[in-house]
Amino acid sequence: MTTPRVTAFTAPTSSEDQTIVDNKLFKSICLHQILDPTNGGNRFCRFVLIAFMSVSFSVQIMQLVGLYFAVNDLQRFAFTTTTLSHAFLCMTKDYVLLTHSDKLRDTLEVARYEFTSCGARDQRVVRRSRAVLSMVLRSFAVFSWFTCVIWTLTPLFAMDEYLQVTNVDDTVSRYRVTIFNMWLPVPVDVYNAMPIWSLIYMVEVIACLFTSFSWLLFDSYVVTMCVTFNAQLRTVSASCATIGHRDCFASLSPNATGTHNIKIDDSNLLNCYDELINHIKDNQNIIKKYDDFFEIIQPVVLFQIIAGSYSVITLIFLTALAYLMGWSIISGTVLKVFFGFLSLTFELFLYCYVFNHIETEKCKMNFGLYSSNWTAMDLKFKKTLLFAMNMNSAHRRVMKVTPTSILNLEMFANVMNMAYSIVSVLLNSRGQK
């Protein structure tokens, strides 16, 4: 009879604090229920998510048709393509969560403190990471929902405002402001009628809530996993650096302290070698989970970076353009676009930051091995150490947008610099018309 594996979700409630995962947050945003549909209530959450996806998909297909009628209006075209790209991105994220829930749930096993032997002994790094992760994710959730509230309430405070749209035949139409001002094949007078406007507004509220909910679900999972890999790799690397510098028997005790060099005899050589083997196994287990995680989320992350970069550029452009056109900086239109820009920029930064630090810790693993007291060891230990370092160097799986462009903080800086350049050109070209 096999014993089921303990994961961040299957662990008893009393041991929830033994994982990096913020289970309270996961349950409050229904991510726990979606990844672990073991009862009727959890399956209901999945059903609701699928229903939201269906409504959003229908709306966005209609907006693809509406793009044709916005080709003569740069402002309208930029805004519509931004909302479209992000809506399809969110649907892609939800699709991955629903279809790969079992695999995604299994990868959360690496978040347990006791996933590695050294993590079970020294939990300082993983506990600090849990605290930081919880703070970041909860702040991200609050800011995301705050932005969603601003977007949904803006039309209610701008009932008398109208959006001018240049049609494909160069005529100008004035539409009552809604959240997205989604396109409908109806005359302007019908569109602006209160019953139709109210119906459009309610559909757009659903689409806006779905978008915020979707990116919060997937992003919470991705950031949690990245912070987890960073913490576990850092724990193993730091523990590797102590091999041979302290009694390996004493290292099995959680109260072990000290990093002094010890006298190496046959008994200690054996203990240090066993410790090295355990650390190599820990590292291999972490990398195996990382590969599983990477394989599932790589296409979505690439879509995220492309859509996020485009959205940041267009929202900067729309914010600056609205201000230059005479809109007040505290008007609903400007605030809506500005907070959308802040949310997407923070999301893009978060992705670049967490993946950047995974690669940093992977590179530090060999330094941790090299920092061990290998010079005092026998040939067997040295060969094993060299093999482990070569194995780490051979693992070159990194998140790339292009063959030469790695997802890291440098990419974020390049995106922001490119956004400034493109927006400057767009504003100058528009001002010369």
CSV table of C-alpha atoms in Angstrom, one decimal:
chain,number,residue,atom,x,y,z
A,1,MET,CA,0.0,0.0,0.0
A,2,THR,CA,1.5,3.4,-1.1
A,3,THR,CA,1.3,6.4,1.1
A,4,PRO,CA,0.0,9.6,-0.7
A,5,ARG,CA,2.4,12.4,-1.1
A,6,VAL,CA,2.0,15.4,1.2
A,7,THR,CA,1.7,18.6,-0.7
A,8,ALA,CA,0.9,22.2,0.3
A,9,PHE,CA,-2.8,21.4,-0.2
A,10,THR,CA,-3.0,17.9,1.3
A,11,ALA,CA,-1.1,18.8,4.5
A,12,PRO,CA,-3.3,18.9,7.6
A,13,THR,CA,-4.6,22.3,8.7
A,14,SER,CA,-2.3,22.2,11.7
A,15,SER,CA,0.8,22.0,9.5
A,16,GLU,CA,-0.2,24.7,7.0
A,17,ASP,CA,2.5,26.9,8.5
A,18,GLN,CA,5.1,24.4,7.3
A,19,THR,CA,4.9,25.5,3.7
A,20,ILE,CA,5.8,28.7,1.9
A,21,VAL,CA,2.4,28.8,0.3
A,22,ASP,CA,0.0,31.4,1.7
A,23,ASN,CA,-2.9,29.0,2.0
A,24,LYS,CA,-5.3,31.6,3.5
A,25,LEU,CA,-4.8,33.8,0.5
A,26,PHE,CA,-5.1,30.8,-1.9
A,27,LYS,CA,-8.4,29.8,-0.4
A,28,SER,CA,-9.8,33.4,-0.3
A,29,ILE,CA,-9.2,33.9,-4.0
A,30,CYS,CA,-10.4,30.3,-4.8
A,31,LEU,CA,-7.1,29.2,-6.2
A,32,HIS,CA,-7.0,26.4,-3.7
A,33,GLN,CA,-10.4,25.2,-4.8
A,34,ILE,CA,-9.6,25.4,-8.5
A,35,LEU,CA,-6.3,23.4,-8.1
A,36,ASP,CA,-7.8,20.8,-5.8
A,37,PRO,CA,-11.4,20.1,-7.0
A,38,THR,CA,-12.0,17.2,-4.5
A,39,ASN,CA,-15.5,18.2,-3.4
A,40,GLY,CA,-18.7,19.8,-4.7
A,41,GLY,CA,-17.8,23.3,-3.5
A,42,ASN,CA,-14.5,23.2,-5.2
A,43,ARG,CA,-16.0,21.9,-8.4
A,44,PHE,CA,-18.5,24.8,-8.3
A,45,CYS,CA,-15.6,27.3,-8.4
A,46,ARG,CA,-14.3,25.7,-11.5
A,47,PHE,CA,-17.7,25.8,-13.1
A,48,VAL,CA,-18.1,29.5,-12.3
A,49,LEU,CA,-14.6,30.2,-13.8
A,50,ILE,CA,-15.6,28.3,-17.0
A,51,ALA,CA,-18.8,30.3,-17.2
A,52,PHE,CA,-16.9,33.6,-16.9
A,53,MET,CA,-14.5,32.4,-19.5
A,54,SER,CA,-17.4,31.7,-21.9
A,55,VAL,CA,-18.9,35.2,-21.4
A,56,SER,CA,-15.5,36.9,-21.8
A,57,PHE,CA,-14.7,34.9,-24.9
A,58,SER,CA,-18.0,35.9,-26.6
A,59,VAL,CA,-17.4,39.5,-25.8
A,60,GLN,CA,-13.8,39.5,-27.1
A,61,ILE,CA,-14.7,37.8,-30.3
A,62,MET,CA,-17.1,40.7,-31.0
A,63,GLN,CA,-14.4,43.2,-30.2
A,64,LEU,CA,-12.1,41.6,-32.8
A,65,VAL,CA,-14.7,42.5,-35.4
A,66,GLY,CA,-14.9,46.0,-33.9
A,67,LEU,CA,-11.2,46.6,-34.5
A,68,TYR,CA,-11.9,47.0,-38.2
A,69,PHE,CA,-14.1,50.0,-37.4
A,70,ALA,CA,-11.4,51.6,-35.2
A,71,VAL,CA,-8.6,51.6,-37.8
A,72,ASN,CA,-8.9,55.4,-38.3
A,73,ASP,CA,-8.8,56.2,-34.6
A,74,LEU,CA,-5.4,55.5,-33.1
A,75,GLN,CA,-6.5,56.1,-29.5
A,76,ARG,CA,-9.5,53.8,-29.9
A,77,PHE,CA,-7.4,51.2,-31.7
A,78,ALA,CA,-4.7,51.2,-29.1
A,79,PHE,CA,-7.1,50.9,-26.2
A,80,THR,CA,-9.1,48.0,-27.9
A,81,THR,CA,-6.0,46.0,-28.8
A,82,THR,CA,-4.8,46.4,-25.2
A,83,THR,CA,-8.0,45.1,-23.6
A,84,LEU,CA,-8.2,42.4,-26.2
A,85,SER,CA,-4.6,41.1,-25.6
A,86,HIS,CA,-5.1,41.1,-21.9
A,87,ALA,CA,-8.5,39.4,-22.0
A,88,PHE,CA,-7.1,36.6,-24.2
A,89,LEU,CA,-4.1,36.4,-21.9
A,90,CYS,CA,-6.4,35.9,-18.9
A,91,MET,CA,-8.4,33.2,-20.7
A,92,THR,CA,-5.1,31.5,-21.5
A,93,LYS,CA,-4.1,31.6,-17.8
A,94,ASP,CA,-7.4,30.1,-16.7
A,95,TYR,CA,-7.2,27.4,-19.3
A,96,VAL,CA,-3.8,26.3,-18.0
A,97,LEU,CA,-5.1,26.4,-14.4
A,98,LEU,CA,-8.1,24.2,-15.3
A,99,THR,CA,-6.4,21.7,-17.6
A,100,HIS,CA,-3.1,21.3,-15.6
A,101,SER,CA,-4.5,21.6,-12.1
A,102,ASP,CA,-3.1,18.2,-11.1
A,103,LYS,CA,0.4,18.9,-12.3
A,104,LEU,CA,0.3,22.4,-10.9
A,105,ARG,CA,-0.8,21.1,-7.5
A,106,ASP,CA,1.9,18.5,-7.5
A,107,THR,CA,4.6,21.1,-8.1
A,108,LEU,CA,3.5,22.9,-4.9
A,109,GLU,CA,5.1,20.0,-3.0
A,110,VAL,CA,8.4,21.8,-3.3
A,111,ALA,CA,7.0,24.6,-1.1
A,112,ARG,CA,7.1,22.4,2.0
A,113,TYR,CA,9.8,23.3,4.4
A,114,GLU,CA,10.8,19.6,4.7
A,115,PHE,CA,11.0,19.1,1.0
A,116,THR,CA,14.8,19.1,1.4
A,117,SER,CA,16.8,17.6,4.2
A,118,CYS,CA,18.6,20.9,4.9
A,119,GLY,CA,15.3,22.8,4.8
A,120,ALA,CA,13.9,20.5,7.5
A,121,ARG,CA,16.9,21.4,9.7
A,122,ASP,CA,17.3,25.1,9.0
A,123,GLN,CA,14.0,26.9,8.2
A,124,ARG,CA,15.2,30.4,8.5
A,125,VAL,CA,15.3,31.2,4.8
A,126,VAL,CA,12.0,29.6,3.9
A,127,ARG,CA,10.2,31.2,6.8
A,128,ARG,CA,11.5,34.6,5.8
A,129,SER,CA,10.5,33.9,2.2
A,130,ARG,CA,7.0,33.0,3.3
A,131,ALA,CA,6.6,36.3,5.1
A,132,VAL,CA,7.8,38.3,2.2
A,133,LEU,CA,5.7,36.3,-0.3
A,134,SER,CA,2.6,36.8,1.8
A,135,MET,CA,3.1,40.5,2.0
A,136,VAL,CA,3.8,40.9,-1.7
A,137,LEU,CA,0.8,38.7,-2.9
A,138,ARG,CA,-1.7,40.4,-0.5
A,139,SER,CA,-0.5,43.8,-1.6
A,140,PHE,CA,-0.8,42.8,-5.2
A,141,ALA,CA,-4.3,41.4,-4.6
A,142,VAL,CA,-5.4,44.6,-2.9
A,143,PHE,CA,-4.0,46.8,-5.6
A,144,SER,CA,-5.5,44.7,-8.3
A,145,TRP,CA,-9.0,44.8,-6.9
A,146,PHE,CA,-8.6,48.5,-6.2
A,147,THR,CA,-7.8,49.1,-9.8
A,148,CYS,CA,-10.8,46.9,-10.8
A,149,VAL,CA,-13.1,49.0,-8.6
A,150,ILE,CA,-11.8,52.3,-10.2
A,151,TRP,CA,-12.5,50.9,-13.7
A,152,THR,CA,-16.0,49.7,-12.8
A,153,LEU,CA,-17.1,52.9,-11.0
A,154,THR,CA,-15.6,55.4,-13.4
A,155,PRO,CA,-18.6,55.2,-15.9
A,156,LEU,CA,-21.0,55.9,-13.1
A,157,PHE,CA,-19.3,59.1,-12.2
A,158,ALA,CA,-19.0,60.1,-15.9
A,159,MET,CA,-22.6,59.7,-17.0
A,160,ASP,CA,-22.6,62.9,-19.0
A,161,GLU,CA,-19.2,62.2,-20.7
A,162,TYR,CA,-19.0,60.9,-24.3
A,163,LEU,CA,-16.2,59.2,-26.2
A,164,GLN,CA,-15.5,60.6,-29.6
A,165,VAL,CA,-14.6,57.8,-32.1
A,166,THR,CA,-13.5,58.3,-35.7
A,167,ASN,CA,-15.2,55.7,-37.8
A,168,VAL,CA,-13.8,53.8,-40.7
A,169,ASP,CA,-15.5,56.3,-43.1
A,170,ASP,CA,-13.9,59.2,-41.3
A,171,THR,CA,-17.2,60.3,-39.6
A,172,VAL,CA,-17.1,61.0,-35.9
A,173,SER,CA,-19.5,59.3,-33.5
A,174,ARG,CA,-20.1,60.1,-29.8
A,175,TYR,CA,-20.6,57.2,-27.5
A,176,ARG,CA,-21.6,57.3,-23.8
A,177,VAL,CA,-18.6,56.3,-21.7
A,178,THR,CA,-18.5,52.7,-20.3
A,179,ILE,CA,-15.7,50.6,-18.9
A,180,PHE,CA,-14.3,49.4,-22.2
A,181,ASN,CA,-16.8,51.0,-24.7
A,182,MET,CA,-17.1,47.6,-26.4
A,183,TRP,CA,-18.2,47.7,-30.0
A,184,LEU,CA,-21.8,46.7,-30.9
A,185,PRO,CA,-23.3,46.6,-34.4
A,186,VAL,CA,-26.0,49.1,-33.4
A,187,PRO,CA,-26.6,52.8,-34.2
A,188,VAL,CA,-25.1,55.4,-31.9
A,189,ASP,CA,-28.6,56.5,-30.6
A,190,VAL,CA,-29.4,52.9,-29.6
A,191,TYR,CA,-26.0,52.4,-28.0
A,192,ASN,CA,-26.4,55.6,-25.9
A,193,ALA,CA,-30.0,54.7,-24.8
A,194,MET,CA,-30.0,54.0,-21.1
A,195,PRO,CA,-31.3,50.4,-21.2
A,196,ILE,CA,-28.7,49.4,-23.8
A,197,TRP,CA,-26.0,51.3,-22.0
A,198,SER,CA,-26.9,49.6,-18.8
A,199,LEU,CA,-26.8,46.2,-20.4
A,200,ILE,CA,-23.4,46.9,-21.9
A,201,TYR,CA,-22.1,48.2,-18.6
A,202,MET,CA,-23.2,45.0,-16.7
A,203,VAL,CA,-21.5,42.8,-19.3
A,204,GLU,CA,-18.3,44.9,-19.1
A,205,VAL,CA,-18.4,44.7,-15.2
A,206,ILE,CA,-18.4,40.9,-15.6
A,207,ALA,CA,-15.5,41.1,-18.0
A,208,CYS,CA,-13.6,43.4,-15.8
A,209,LEU,CA,-14.1,41.2,-12.7
A,210,PHE,CA,-13.1,38.2,-14.7
A,211,THR,CA,-9.9,39.8,-15.9
A,212,SER,CA,-8.8,40.9,-12.4
A,213,PHE,CA,-9.7,37.5,-10.9
A,214,SER,CA,-7.9,35.6,-13.6
A,215,TRP,CA,-4.6,37.4,-13.4
A,216,LEU,CA,-4.7,37.3,-9.6
A,217,LEU,CA,-5.2,33.5,-9.7
A,218,PHE,CA,-2.4,32.7,-12.1
A,219,ASP,CA,0.1,35.3,-11.0
A,220,SER,CA,-0.3,34.3,-7.3
A,221,TYR,CA,0.6,30.7,-8.3
A,222,VAL,CA,3.6,31.7,-10.5
A,223,VAL,CA,5.0,34.2,-8.0
A,224,THR,CA,4.6,31.6,-5.2
A,225,MET,CA,6.5,29.0,-7.1
A,226,CYS,CA,9.3,31.3,-8.1
A,227,VAL,CA,9.8,32.5,-4.6
A,228,THR,CA,9.7,28.9,-3.4
A,229,PHE,CA,12.4,27.8,-5.9
A,230,ASN,CA,14.5,30.8,-4.9
A,231,ALA,CA,14.2,30.0,-1.2
A,232,GLN,CA,14.9,26.2,-1.6
A,233,LEU,CA,17.9,26.7,-3.8
A,234,ARG,CA,19.3,29.3,-1.4
A,235,THR,CA,18.8,27.0,1.5
A,236,VAL,CA,20.6,24.1,-0.2
A,237,SER,CA,23.4,26.4,-1.5
A,238,ALA,CA,24.0,27.8,2.0
A,239,SER,CA,24.0,24.3,3.5
A,240,CYS,CA,26.5,23.0,0.9
A,241,ALA,CA,28.9,25.8,1.9
A,242,THR,CA,29.1,24.4,5.4
A,243,ILE,CA,30.1,20.8,4.4
A,244,GLY,CA,33.5,20.0,6.0
A,245,HIS,CA,33.5,23.2,8.0
A,246,ARG,CA,31.5,21.7,10.8
A,247,ASP,CA,30.7,18.3,12.2
A,248,CYS,CA,28.3,16.6,9.7
A,249,PHE,CA,26.8,14.6,12.5
A,250,ALA,CA,26.1,17.7,14.4
A,251,SER,CA,24.5,19.2,11.3
A,252,LEU,CA,21.7,16.7,11.7
A,253,SER,CA,20.6,18.5,14.8
A,254,PRO,CA,18.4,21.6,14.4
A,255,ASN,CA,20.4,23.3,17.2
A,256,ALA,CA,23.8,22.9,15.5
A,257,THR,CA,25.8,26.1,15.2
A,258,GLY,CA,29.2,27.1,14.2
A,259,THR,CA,31.2,27.0,11.0
A,260,HIS,CA,34.7,26.2,12.3
A,261,ASN,CA,36.9,23.8,10.4
A,262,ILE,CA,37.1,20.4,11.9
A,263,LYS,CA,39.7,17.7,11.9
A,264,ILE,CA,39.0,15.4,9.0
A,265,ASP,CA,39.3,11.6,9.8
A,266,ASP,CA,37.7,8.6,8.1
A,267,SER,CA,34.5,8.9,10.0
A,268,ASN,CA,34.1,12.6,9.2
A,269,LEU,CA,35.0,12.0,5.5
A,270,LEU,CA,32.1,9.5,5.3
A,271,ASN,CA,29.7,11.9,7.1
A,272,CYS,CA,30.7,14.7,4.8
A,273,TYR,CA,30.3,12.6,1.7
A,274,ASP,CA,26.8,11.4,2.8
A,275,GLU,CA,25.9,15.1,3.4
A,276,LEU,CA,27.1,16.0,-0.1
A,277,ILE,CA,25.0,13.2,-1.6
A,278,ASN,CA,22.0,14.4,0.3
A,279,HIS,CA,22.4,17.9,-1.0
A,280,ILE,CA,22.9,16.7,-4.5
A,281,LYS,CA,19.6,14.8,-4.3
A,282,ASP,CA,17.9,17.8,-2.8
A,283,ASN,CA,19.1,20.0,-5.6
A,284,GLN,CA,18.0,17.4,-8.2
A,285,ASN,CA,14.5,17.2,-6.7
A,286,ILE,CA,14.2,21.0,-6.8
A,287,ILE,CA,15.3,21.1,-10.4
A,288,LYS,CA,12.9,18.3,-11.3
A,289,LYS,CA,10.0,20.3,-9.9
A,290,TYR,CA,11.3,23.4,-11.6
A,291,ASP,CA,11.3,21.6,-15.0
A,292,ASP,CA,7.8,20.4,-14.5
A,293,PHE,CA,6.7,24.0,-13.5
A,294,PHE,CA,8.6,25.5,-16.4
A,295,GLU,CA,7.1,23.2,-19.0
A,296,ILE,CA,3.6,24.1,-18.0
A,297,ILE,CA,3.8,27.8,-17.6
A,298,GLN,CA,6.4,28.8,-20.2
A,299,PRO,CA,4.0,29.6,-23.1
A,300,VAL,CA,1.7,31.6,-20.8
A,301,VAL,CA,4.7,33.6,-19.3
A,302,LEU,CA,5.9,34.4,-22.8
A,303,PHE,CA,2.4,35.6,-23.7
A,304,GLN,CA,2.4,37.6,-20.5
A,305,ILE,CA,5.6,39.4,-21.3
A,306,ILE,CA,4.6,40.2,-24.8
A,307,ALA,CA,1.0,41.4,-23.9
A,308,GLY,CA,2.2,43.1,-20.8
A,309,SER,CA,4.9,45.1,-22.6
A,310,TYR,CA,2.5,46.1,-25.3
A,311,SER,CA,-0.1,47.1,-22.7
A,312,VAL,CA,2.4,49.2,-20.7
A,313,ILE,CA,3.4,51.1,-23.9
A,314,THR,CA,-0.2,51.8,-25.0
A,315,LEU,CA,-1.4,52.8,-21.5
A,316,ILE,CA,1.5,55.3,-21.1
A,317,PHE,CA,0.5,56.7,-24.5
A,318,LEU,CA,-3.2,56.9,-23.7
A,319,THR,CA,-2.5,58.5,-20.3
A,320,ALA,CA,-0.2,61.1,-21.8
A,321,LEU,CA,-2.6,61.7,-24.7
A,322,ALA,CA,-5.6,62.2,-22.5
A,323,TYR,CA,-3.8,64.7,-20.4
A,324,LEU,CA,-2.5,66.6,-23.5
A,325,MET,CA,-6.0,66.7,-24.9
A,326,GLY,CA,-7.2,68.7,-21.9
A,327,TRP,CA,-8.6,66.0,-19.6
A,328,SER,CA,-8.1,66.8,-15.9
A,329,ILE,CA,-5.4,64.6,-14.3
A,330,ILE,CA,-8.0,63.6,-11.7
A,331,SER,CA,-10.8,62.9,-14.2
A,332,GLY,CA,-12.2,59.4,-14.4
A,333,THR,CA,-10.7,58.6,-17.8
A,334,VAL,CA,-7.2,59.6,-16.9
A,335,LEU,CA,-7.3,57.8,-13.5
A,336,LYS,CA,-8.7,54.7,-15.0
A,337,VAL,CA,-5.9,54.4,-17.6
A,338,PHE,CA,-3.3,55.5,-15.1
A,339,PHE,CA,-4.1,52.9,-12.5
A,340,GLY,CA,-4.4,50.3,-15.3
A,341,PHE,CA,-0.8,51.2,-16.3
A,342,LEU,CA,0.4,51.0,-12.7
A,343,SER,CA,-1.2,47.5,-12.2
A,344,LEU,CA,0.2,46.1,-15.4
A,345,THR,CA,3.6,47.6,-14.8
A,346,PHE,CA,3.8,46.1,-11.4
A,347,GLU,CA,2.7,42.8,-12.8
A,348,LEU,CA,5.4,42.9,-15.4
A,349,PHE,CA,8.0,43.9,-12.9
A,350,LEU,CA,7.0,41.1,-10.6
A,351,TYR,CA,7.5,38.5,-13.3
A,352,CYS,CA,10.9,39.9,-14.3
A,353,TYR,CA,12.0,40.1,-10.7
A,354,VAL,CA,11.1,36.6,-9.5
A,355,PHE,CA,12.5,34.8,-12.6
A,356,ASN,CA,15.6,36.9,-12.3
A,357,HIS,CA,16.2,35.7,-8.8
A,358,ILE,CA,15.7,32.1,-9.7
A,359,GLU,CA,18.5,32.2,-12.1
A,360,THR,CA,20.7,34.1,-9.6
A,361,GLU,CA,20.2,31.3,-7.0
A,362,LYS,CA,20.8,28.6,-9.6
A,363,CYS,CA,24.1,30.2,-10.5
A,364,LYS,CA,25.0,30.4,-6.8
A,365,MET,CA,24.6,26.7,-6.3
A,366,ASN,CA,28.1,25.9,-7.7
A,367,PHE,CA,29.6,28.7,-5.5
A,368,GLY,CA,28.0,27.0,-2.5
A,369,LEU,CA,29.5,23.7,-3.4
A,370,TYR,CA,32.9,25.3,-4.1
A,371,SER,CA,32.7,26.9,-0.6
A,372,SER,CA,32.7,23.6,1.1
A,373,ASN,CA,35.9,22.3,2.7
A,374,TRP,CA,36.6,20.2,-0.4
A,375,THR,CA,40.4,20.7,-0.2
A,376,ALA,CA,40.5,18.5,2.9
A,377,MET,CA,38.4,15.7,1.4
A,378,ASP,CA,39.5,12.6,-0.4
A,379,LEU,CA,39.4,12.0,-4.2
A,380,LYS,CA,36.0,10.4,-4.1
A,381,PHE,CA,34.4,13.5,-2.6
A,382,LYS,CA,36.2,15.8,-5.0
A,383,LYS,CA,35.0,13.8,-8.0
A,384,THR,CA,31.4,13.8,-6.8
A,385,LEU,CA,31.6,17.5,-6.1
A,386,LEU,CA,32.9,18.1,-9.6
A,387,PHE,CA,30.2,16.0,-11.1
A,388,ALA,CA,27.5,17.9,-9.2
A,389,MET,CA,29.0,21.3,-10.4
A,390,ASN,CA,29.0,20.1,-14.0
A,391,MET,CA,25.5,18.8,-13.7
A,392,ASN,CA,24.4,22.2,-12.4
A,393,SER,CA,26.2,24.0,-15.2
A,394,ALA,CA,24.5,21.8,-17.7
A,395,HIS,CA,21.0,22.8,-16.7
A,396,ARG,CA,20.5,25.9,-18.9
A,397,ARG,CA,16.7,26.0,-18.8
A,398,VAL,CA,15.9,29.7,-18.5
A,399,MET,CA,12.8,31.7,-19.4
A,400,LYS,CA,13.5,33.5,-22.7
A,401,VAL,CA,11.3,35.8,-24.8
A,402,THR,CA,13.8,35.5,-27.7
A,403,PRO,CA,16.9,33.2,-28.1
A,404,THR,CA,19.0,36.1,-26.7
A,405,SER,CA,16.5,37.9,-24.4
A,406,ILE,CA,16.2,36.4,-20.9
A,407,LEU,CA,13.4,37.3,-18.6
A,408,ASN,CA,15.1,39.3,-15.9
A,409,LEU,CA,15.2,42.9,-14.5
A,410,GLU,CA,17.3,44.0,-17.4
A,411,MET,CA,14.4,43.1,-19.7
A,412,PHE,CA,12.0,45.2,-17.6
A,413,ALA,CA,14.4,48.2,-17.8
A,414,ASN,CA,14.6,47.7,-21.6
A,415,VAL,CA,10.8,47.5,-21.9
A,416,MET,CA,10.3,50.8,-19.9
A,417,ASN,CA,13.0,52.5,-22.0
A,418,MET,CA,11.4,51.3,-25.2
A,419,ALA,CA,8.0,52.5,-23.9
A,420,TYR,CA,9.4,56.0,-23.4
A,421,SER,CA,10.9,56.1,-26.9
A,422,ILE,CA,7.8,54.8,-28.6
A,423,VAL,CA,5.4,57.0,-26.7
A,424,SER,CA,7.5,60.0,-27.5
A,425,VAL,CA,7.4,59.2,-31.2
A,426,LEU,CA,3.6,58.6,-31.1
A,427,LEU,CA,2.9,61.9,-29.3
A,428,ASN,CA,5.2,63.9,-31.6
A,429,SER,CA,3.7,62.4,-34.7
A,430,ARG,CA,0.2,63.1,-33.4
A,431,GLY,CA,1.1,66.6,-32.5
A,432,GLN,CA,2.3,67.4,-36.0
A,433,LYS,CA,-1.1,66.4,-37.6
